[in-house]
Coordinates of C-alpha atoms in Angstrom, one line a residue:
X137 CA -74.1 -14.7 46.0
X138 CA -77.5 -15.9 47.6
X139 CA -76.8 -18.7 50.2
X140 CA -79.9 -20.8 50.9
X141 CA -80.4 -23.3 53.6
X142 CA -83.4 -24.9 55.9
X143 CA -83.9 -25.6 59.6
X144 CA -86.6 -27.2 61.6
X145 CA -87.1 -24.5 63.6
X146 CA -88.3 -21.8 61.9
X147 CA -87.3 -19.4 64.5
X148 CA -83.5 -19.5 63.5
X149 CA -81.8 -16.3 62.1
X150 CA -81.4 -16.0 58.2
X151 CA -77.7 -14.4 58.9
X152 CA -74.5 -15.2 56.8
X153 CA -71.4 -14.2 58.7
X154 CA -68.5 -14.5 56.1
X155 CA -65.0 -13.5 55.6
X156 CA -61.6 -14.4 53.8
X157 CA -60.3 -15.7 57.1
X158 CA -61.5 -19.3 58.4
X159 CA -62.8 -18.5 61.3
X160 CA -63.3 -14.7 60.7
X161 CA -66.3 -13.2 59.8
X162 CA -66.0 -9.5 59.1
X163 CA -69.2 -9.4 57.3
X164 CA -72.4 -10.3 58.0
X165 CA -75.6 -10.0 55.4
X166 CA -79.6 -10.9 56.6
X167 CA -82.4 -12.3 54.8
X168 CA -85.7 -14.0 55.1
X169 CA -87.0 -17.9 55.4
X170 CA -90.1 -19.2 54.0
X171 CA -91.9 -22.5 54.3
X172 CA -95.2 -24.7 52.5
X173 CA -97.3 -27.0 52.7
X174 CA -98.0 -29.6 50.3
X175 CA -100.5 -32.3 51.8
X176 CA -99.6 -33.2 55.0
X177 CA -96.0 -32.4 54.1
X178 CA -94.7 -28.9 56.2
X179 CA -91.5 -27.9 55.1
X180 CA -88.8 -26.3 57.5
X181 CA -87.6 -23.1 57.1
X182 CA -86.1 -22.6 53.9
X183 CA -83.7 -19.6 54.5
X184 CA -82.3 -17.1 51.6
X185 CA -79.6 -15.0 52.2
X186 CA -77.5 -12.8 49.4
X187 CA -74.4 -11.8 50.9
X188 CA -72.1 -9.3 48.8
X189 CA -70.9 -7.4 47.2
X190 CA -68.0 -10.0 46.6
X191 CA -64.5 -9.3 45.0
X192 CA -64.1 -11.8 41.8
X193 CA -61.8 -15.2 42.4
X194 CA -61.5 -15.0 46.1
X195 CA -61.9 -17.7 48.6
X196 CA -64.9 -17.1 51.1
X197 CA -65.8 -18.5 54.9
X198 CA -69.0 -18.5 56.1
X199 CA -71.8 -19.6 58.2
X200 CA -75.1 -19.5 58.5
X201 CA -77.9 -18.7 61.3
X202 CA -75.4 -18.0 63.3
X203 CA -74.6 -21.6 64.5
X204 CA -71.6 -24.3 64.2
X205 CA -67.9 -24.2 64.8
X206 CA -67.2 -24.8 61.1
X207 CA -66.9 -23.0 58.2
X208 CA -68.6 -23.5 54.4
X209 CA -66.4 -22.1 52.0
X210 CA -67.3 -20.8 48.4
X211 CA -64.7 -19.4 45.6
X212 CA -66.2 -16.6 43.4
X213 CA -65.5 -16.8 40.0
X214 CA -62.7 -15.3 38.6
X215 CA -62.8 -11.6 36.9
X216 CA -61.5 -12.7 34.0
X217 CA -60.8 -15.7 31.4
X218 CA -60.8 -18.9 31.8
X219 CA -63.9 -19.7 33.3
X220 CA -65.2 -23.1 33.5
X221 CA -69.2 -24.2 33.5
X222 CA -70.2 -27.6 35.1
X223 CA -73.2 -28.6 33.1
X224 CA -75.4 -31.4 34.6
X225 CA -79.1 -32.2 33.6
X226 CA -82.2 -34.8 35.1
X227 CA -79.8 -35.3 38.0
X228 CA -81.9 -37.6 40.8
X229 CA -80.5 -39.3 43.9
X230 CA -79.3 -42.7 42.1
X231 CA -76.1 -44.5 42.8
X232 CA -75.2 -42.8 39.0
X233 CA -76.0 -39.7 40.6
X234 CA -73.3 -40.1 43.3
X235 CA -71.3 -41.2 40.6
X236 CA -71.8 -37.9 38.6
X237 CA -71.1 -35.7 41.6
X238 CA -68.1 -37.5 42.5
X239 CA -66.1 -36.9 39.3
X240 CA -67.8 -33.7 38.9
X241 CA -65.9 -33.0 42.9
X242 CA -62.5 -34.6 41.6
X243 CA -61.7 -31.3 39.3
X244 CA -62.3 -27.6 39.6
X245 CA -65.1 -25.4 38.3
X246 CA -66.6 -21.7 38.5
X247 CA -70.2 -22.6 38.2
X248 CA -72.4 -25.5 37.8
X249 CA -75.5 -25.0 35.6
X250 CA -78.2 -27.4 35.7
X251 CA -81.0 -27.5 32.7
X252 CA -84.2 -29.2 34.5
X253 CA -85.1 -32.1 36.7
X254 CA -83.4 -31.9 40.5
X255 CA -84.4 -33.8 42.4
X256 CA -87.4 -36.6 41.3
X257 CA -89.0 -35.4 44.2
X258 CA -92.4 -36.0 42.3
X259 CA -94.6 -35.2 44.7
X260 CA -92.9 -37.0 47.8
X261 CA -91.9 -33.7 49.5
X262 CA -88.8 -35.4 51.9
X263 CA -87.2 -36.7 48.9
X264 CA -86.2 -32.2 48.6
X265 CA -84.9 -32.9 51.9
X266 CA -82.6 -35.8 50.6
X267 CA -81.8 -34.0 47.5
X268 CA -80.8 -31.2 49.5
X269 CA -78.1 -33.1 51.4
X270 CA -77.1 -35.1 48.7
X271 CA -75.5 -31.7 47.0
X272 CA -74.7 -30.0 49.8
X273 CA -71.0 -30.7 49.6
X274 CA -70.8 -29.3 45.9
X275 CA -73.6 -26.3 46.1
X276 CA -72.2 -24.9 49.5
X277 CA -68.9 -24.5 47.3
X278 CA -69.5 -23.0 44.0
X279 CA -72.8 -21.3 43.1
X280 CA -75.2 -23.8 41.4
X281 CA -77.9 -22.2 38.3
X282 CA -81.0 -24.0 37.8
X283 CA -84.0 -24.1 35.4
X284 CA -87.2 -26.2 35.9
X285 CA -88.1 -29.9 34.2
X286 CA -91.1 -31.8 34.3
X287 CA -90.3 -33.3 37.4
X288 CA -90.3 -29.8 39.2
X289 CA -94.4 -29.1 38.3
X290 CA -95.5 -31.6 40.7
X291 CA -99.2 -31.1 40.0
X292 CA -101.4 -32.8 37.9
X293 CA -101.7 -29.4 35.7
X294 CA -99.2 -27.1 35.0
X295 CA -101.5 -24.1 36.0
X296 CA -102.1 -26.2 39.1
X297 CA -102.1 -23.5 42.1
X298 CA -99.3 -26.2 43.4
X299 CA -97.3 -26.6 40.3
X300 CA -93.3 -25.5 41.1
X301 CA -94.1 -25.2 44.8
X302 CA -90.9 -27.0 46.1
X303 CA -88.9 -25.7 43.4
X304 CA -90.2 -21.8 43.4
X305 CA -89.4 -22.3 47.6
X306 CA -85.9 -23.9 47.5
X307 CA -84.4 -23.1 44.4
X308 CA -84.8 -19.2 44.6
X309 CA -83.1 -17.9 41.4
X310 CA -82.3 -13.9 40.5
X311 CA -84.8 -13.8 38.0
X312 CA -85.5 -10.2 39.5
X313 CA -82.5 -9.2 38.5
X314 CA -82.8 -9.6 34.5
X315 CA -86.2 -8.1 35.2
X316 CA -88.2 -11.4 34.5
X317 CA -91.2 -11.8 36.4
X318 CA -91.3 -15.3 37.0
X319 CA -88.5 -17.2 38.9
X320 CA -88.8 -20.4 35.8
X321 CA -87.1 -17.9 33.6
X322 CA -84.2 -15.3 33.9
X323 CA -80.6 -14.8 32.8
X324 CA -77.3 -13.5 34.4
X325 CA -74.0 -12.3 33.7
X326 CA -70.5 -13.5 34.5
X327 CA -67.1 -12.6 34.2
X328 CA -67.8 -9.1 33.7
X329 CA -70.6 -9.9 31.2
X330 CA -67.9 -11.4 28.9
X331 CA -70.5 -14.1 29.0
X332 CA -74.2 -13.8 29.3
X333 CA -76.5 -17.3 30.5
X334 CA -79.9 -17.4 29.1
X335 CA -82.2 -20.0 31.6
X336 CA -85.5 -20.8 30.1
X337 CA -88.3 -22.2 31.4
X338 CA -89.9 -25.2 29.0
X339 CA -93.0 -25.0 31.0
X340 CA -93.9 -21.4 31.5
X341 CA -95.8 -19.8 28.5
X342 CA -93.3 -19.2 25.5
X343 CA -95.4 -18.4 22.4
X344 CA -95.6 -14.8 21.1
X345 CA -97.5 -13.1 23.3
X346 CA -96.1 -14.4 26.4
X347 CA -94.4 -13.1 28.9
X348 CA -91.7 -15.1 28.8
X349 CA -91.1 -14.8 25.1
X350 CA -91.6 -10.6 25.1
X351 CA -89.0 -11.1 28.1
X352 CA -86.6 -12.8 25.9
X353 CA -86.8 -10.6 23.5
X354 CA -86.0 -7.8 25.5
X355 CA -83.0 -10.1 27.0
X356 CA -81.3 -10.7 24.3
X357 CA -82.3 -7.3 22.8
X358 CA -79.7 -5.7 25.9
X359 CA -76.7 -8.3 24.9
X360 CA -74.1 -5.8 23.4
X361 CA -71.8 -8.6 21.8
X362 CA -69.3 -6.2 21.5
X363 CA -68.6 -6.3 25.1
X364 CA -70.5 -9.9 25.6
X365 CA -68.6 -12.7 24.1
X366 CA -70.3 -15.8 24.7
X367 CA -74.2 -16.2 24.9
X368 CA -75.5 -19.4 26.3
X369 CA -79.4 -20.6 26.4
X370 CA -80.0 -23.3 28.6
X371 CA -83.4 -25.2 29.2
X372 CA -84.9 -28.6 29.8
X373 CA -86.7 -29.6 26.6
X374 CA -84.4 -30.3 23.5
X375 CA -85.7 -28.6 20.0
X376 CA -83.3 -30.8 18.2
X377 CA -83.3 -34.7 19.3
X378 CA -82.7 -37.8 17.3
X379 CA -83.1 -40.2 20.5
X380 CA -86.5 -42.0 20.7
X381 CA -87.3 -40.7 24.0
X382 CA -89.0 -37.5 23.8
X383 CA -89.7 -36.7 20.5
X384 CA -90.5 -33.6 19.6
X385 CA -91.5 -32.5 22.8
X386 CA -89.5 -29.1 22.3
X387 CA -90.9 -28.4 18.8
X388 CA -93.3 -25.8 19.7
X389 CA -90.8 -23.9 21.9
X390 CA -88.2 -24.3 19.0
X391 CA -91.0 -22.9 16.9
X392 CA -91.6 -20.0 18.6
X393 CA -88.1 -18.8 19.5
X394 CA -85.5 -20.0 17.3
X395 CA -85.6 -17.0 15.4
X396 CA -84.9 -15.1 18.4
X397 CA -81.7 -17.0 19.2
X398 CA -80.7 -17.3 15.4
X399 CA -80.7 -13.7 15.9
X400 CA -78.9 -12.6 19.0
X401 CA -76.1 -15.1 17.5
X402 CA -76.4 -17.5 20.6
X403 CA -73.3 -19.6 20.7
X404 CA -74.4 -22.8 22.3
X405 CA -78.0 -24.1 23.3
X406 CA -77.9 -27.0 26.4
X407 CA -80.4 -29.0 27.6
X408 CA -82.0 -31.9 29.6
X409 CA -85.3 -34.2 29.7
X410 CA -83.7 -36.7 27.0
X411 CA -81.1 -39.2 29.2
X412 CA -78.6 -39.4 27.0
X413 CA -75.8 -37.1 25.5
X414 CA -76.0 -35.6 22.1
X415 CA -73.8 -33.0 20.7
X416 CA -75.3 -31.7 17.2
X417 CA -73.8 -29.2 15.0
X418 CA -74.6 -25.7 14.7
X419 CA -78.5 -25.3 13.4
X420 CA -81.1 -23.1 12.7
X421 CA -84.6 -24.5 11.6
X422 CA -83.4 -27.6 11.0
X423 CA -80.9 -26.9 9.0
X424 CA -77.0 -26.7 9.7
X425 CA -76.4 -23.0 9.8
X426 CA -72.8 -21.6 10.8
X427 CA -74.5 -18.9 12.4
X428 CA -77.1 -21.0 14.6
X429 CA -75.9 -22.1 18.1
X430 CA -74.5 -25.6 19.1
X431 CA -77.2 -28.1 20.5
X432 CA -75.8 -30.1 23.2
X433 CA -78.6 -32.5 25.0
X434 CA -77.1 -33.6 28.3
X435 CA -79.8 -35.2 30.2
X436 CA -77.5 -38.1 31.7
X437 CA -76.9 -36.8 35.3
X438 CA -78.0 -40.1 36.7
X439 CA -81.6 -40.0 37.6
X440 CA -83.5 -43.4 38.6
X441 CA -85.6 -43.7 35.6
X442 CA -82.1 -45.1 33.6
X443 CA -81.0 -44.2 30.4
X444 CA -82.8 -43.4 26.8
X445 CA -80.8 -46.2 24.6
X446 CA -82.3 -46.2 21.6
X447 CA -81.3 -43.4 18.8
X448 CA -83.2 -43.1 15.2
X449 CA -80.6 -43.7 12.4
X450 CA -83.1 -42.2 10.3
X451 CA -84.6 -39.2 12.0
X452 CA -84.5 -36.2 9.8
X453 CA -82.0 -34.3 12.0
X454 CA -79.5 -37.7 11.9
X455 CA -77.6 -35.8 9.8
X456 CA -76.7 -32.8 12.2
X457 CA -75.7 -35.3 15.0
X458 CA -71.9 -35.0 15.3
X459 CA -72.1 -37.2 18.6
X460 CA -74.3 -39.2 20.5
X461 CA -74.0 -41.8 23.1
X462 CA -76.6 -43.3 26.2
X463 CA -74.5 -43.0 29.0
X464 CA -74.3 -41.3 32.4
X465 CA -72.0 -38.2 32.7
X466 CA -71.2 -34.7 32.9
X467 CA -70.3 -31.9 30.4
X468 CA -67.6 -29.3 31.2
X469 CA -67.2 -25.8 29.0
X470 CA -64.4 -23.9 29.3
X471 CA -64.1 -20.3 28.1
X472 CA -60.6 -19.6 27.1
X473 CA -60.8 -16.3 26.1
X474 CA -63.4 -14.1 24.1
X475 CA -63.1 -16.2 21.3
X476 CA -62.2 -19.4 21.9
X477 CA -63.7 -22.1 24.1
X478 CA -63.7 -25.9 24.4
X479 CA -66.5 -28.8 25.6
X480 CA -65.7 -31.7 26.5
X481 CA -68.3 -34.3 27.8
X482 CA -67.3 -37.2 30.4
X483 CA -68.9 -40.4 30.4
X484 CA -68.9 -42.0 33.5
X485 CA -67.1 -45.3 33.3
X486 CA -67.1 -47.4 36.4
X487 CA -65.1 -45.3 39.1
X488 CA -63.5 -42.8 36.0
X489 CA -64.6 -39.9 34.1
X490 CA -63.9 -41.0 30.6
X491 CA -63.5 -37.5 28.2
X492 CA -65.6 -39.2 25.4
X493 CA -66.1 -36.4 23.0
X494 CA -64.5 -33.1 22.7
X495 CA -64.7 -30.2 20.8
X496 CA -63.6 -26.4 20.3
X497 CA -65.8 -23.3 19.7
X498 CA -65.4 -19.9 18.4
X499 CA -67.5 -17.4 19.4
X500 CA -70.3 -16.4 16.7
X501 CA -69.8 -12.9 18.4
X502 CA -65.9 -12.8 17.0
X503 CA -65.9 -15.0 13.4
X504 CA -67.3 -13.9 10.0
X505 CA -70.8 -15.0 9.6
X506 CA -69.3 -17.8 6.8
X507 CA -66.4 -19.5 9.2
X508 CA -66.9 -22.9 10.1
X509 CA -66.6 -22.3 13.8
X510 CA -65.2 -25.7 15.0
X511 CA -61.9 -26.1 15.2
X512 CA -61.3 -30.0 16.5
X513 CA -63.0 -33.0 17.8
X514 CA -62.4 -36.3 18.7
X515 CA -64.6 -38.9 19.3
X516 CA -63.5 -42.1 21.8

């Protein structure tokens, strides 16, 4: 687990103590801090820290630089099945977005993954500061995954030497790890690689040719799915979108790779950018496909720039939307076991989180090519 932090003063230590004891830190891990510039904005120092290795399901204390009489706790995921996902995109710092966190709090997860657009910083550098302690008391409890929107490029052109500053600085993700060169792209494993998460970046280069995409390929290329489940792509540009907002702003992408998904048998595709909920069926180019993944577009986090109300009733993908619905929420997938899982999406409604649309999976990696894969929904 990485744990990442900032102080003012940039001489503090970038030590985790941690232990299974409140109180009692048996182990101790060091890392590094780093800091920028952008205008006449100088960031503190942004510490990163990976402490481990850490047994599975297991209740952790820490503290970090060494400082405070209290403890953070964190709970690794468990070893085996179930495993829950917290899925969240174009989050913010609205009054929705304390709204989303808050019902997001009131239930447990394993691991909250987050396709694109933090925290609307654009450009203001403080408002990182406020998005920082605006999560705090969900990320310094269960590990949060990340991928880049357009609000994280904070230049004026992508290949700006500023573009993804802030977010490269704060948001340090293991793309090293899954041998990806670029920290906008990279994927992990959990629960013993029963499941394997794809993050993609839809603003690095993705055409054939690119690093990114010959990365991919070699990504999904390694994904035995006899020992790998569930594979799970998320990003922040939807390829398939029937909501006015947006259009076609993934099509490209969705051009260039869909063929590599189609192919590895990716189960379920989430992402952000559109602020709205959409659940579409399972596709490949353009065309329901029981062996394409399941399109979810969960851009409703709560961000300030309000919700994307209007839909097309005639769009050409209209008839591969199952659900759709412009509200503010949260989407939670729960792995049951290696074959089975189930995704429900909440709507937030006034002080409740309303399950408004449910559905179960089965794995592409355990059905015959030819099975229809979904098993129920209801719609409220």
């Amino acid at each position: 687990m990485r744990v990442s932090w900032v102080t003012g003063g940039r001489k503090a230590p970038s030590i985790v103590e941690y232990g299974t004891s409140p109180g009692r830190y048996t182990s101790s891990a060091k890392g590094s801090h780093t800091s920028y510039r952008y205008a006449m904005y100088h960031s503190g120092a942004i510490h990163h820290v990976k402490i481990g290795p850490l047994k599975p399901s297991t209740f952790y204390y820490y503290r970090c630089g060494k400082v405070g009489d209290k403890d953070f706790c964190l709970r690794t995921p468990l070893a085996n099945f179930p495993n829950e996902f917290v899925i969240i995109g174009d989050l913010g710092q609205s009054e929705w977005t304390k709204s989303t966190l808050s019902h997001i709090s009131a239930a447990d997860y394993d691991m909250l993954l987050l396709p694109g657009d933090l925290s609307y910083a654009d450009m203001y550098q403080p408002y990182w500061d406020t998005f920082g302690r605006l999560v705090e008391p969900q990320a310094r409890t269960r590990p949060w995954m990340v991928t880049e929107g357009n609000h994280e490029i904070e230049a004026h052109h992508k290949d700006d030497k500023i573009a993804f500053l802030a977010y490269n600085k704060r948001w340090l993700m293991p793309h090293e790890d899954s041998h990806s060169k670029s920290n906008l792209y990279y994927s992990f494993d959990v629960e013993g690689a029963a499941a394997h998460v794809v993050m993609l970046g839809s603003y690095a280069g993705f055409k054939q040719g690119s690093e990114q995409y010959a990365w991919l390929k070699r990504d999904l290329a390694n994904v035995d799915r006899q020992r790998t489940s569930w594979l799970l792509v998320v990003l922040h540009r939807p390829w398939y979108n029937t909501n006015e907002a947006h259009q076609g702003d993934g099509e490209d992408m969705r051009a260039a790779m869909d063929r590599l998904l189609y192919d590895a048998r990716v189960d379920i595709v989430f992402a952000g950018h559109v602020h709205a909920y959409e659940r579409l069926t399972r596709i490949y180019d353009n065309q329901a496909d029981g062996r394409g993944p399941v399109y979810i577009t969960i851009g409703d986090g709560g961000n300030r720039e309000g919700l994307a109300t209007k839909f097309i009733e005639d769009h050409k993908s209209a008839p591969l939307s199952v659900f759709r619905q412009a509200s503010f929420g949260h989407g939670r997938l729960t792995i049951v076991n290696e074959a089975s899982a189930v995704w429900r999406w909440h709507c937030n409604d006034d002080d409740n989180a309303t399950v408004a649309d449910e559905v179960w999976l089965e794995s592409l990696a355990s059905t015959k090519p030819t099975s229809l894969l979904v098993r129920r929904s209801w719609y409220r």
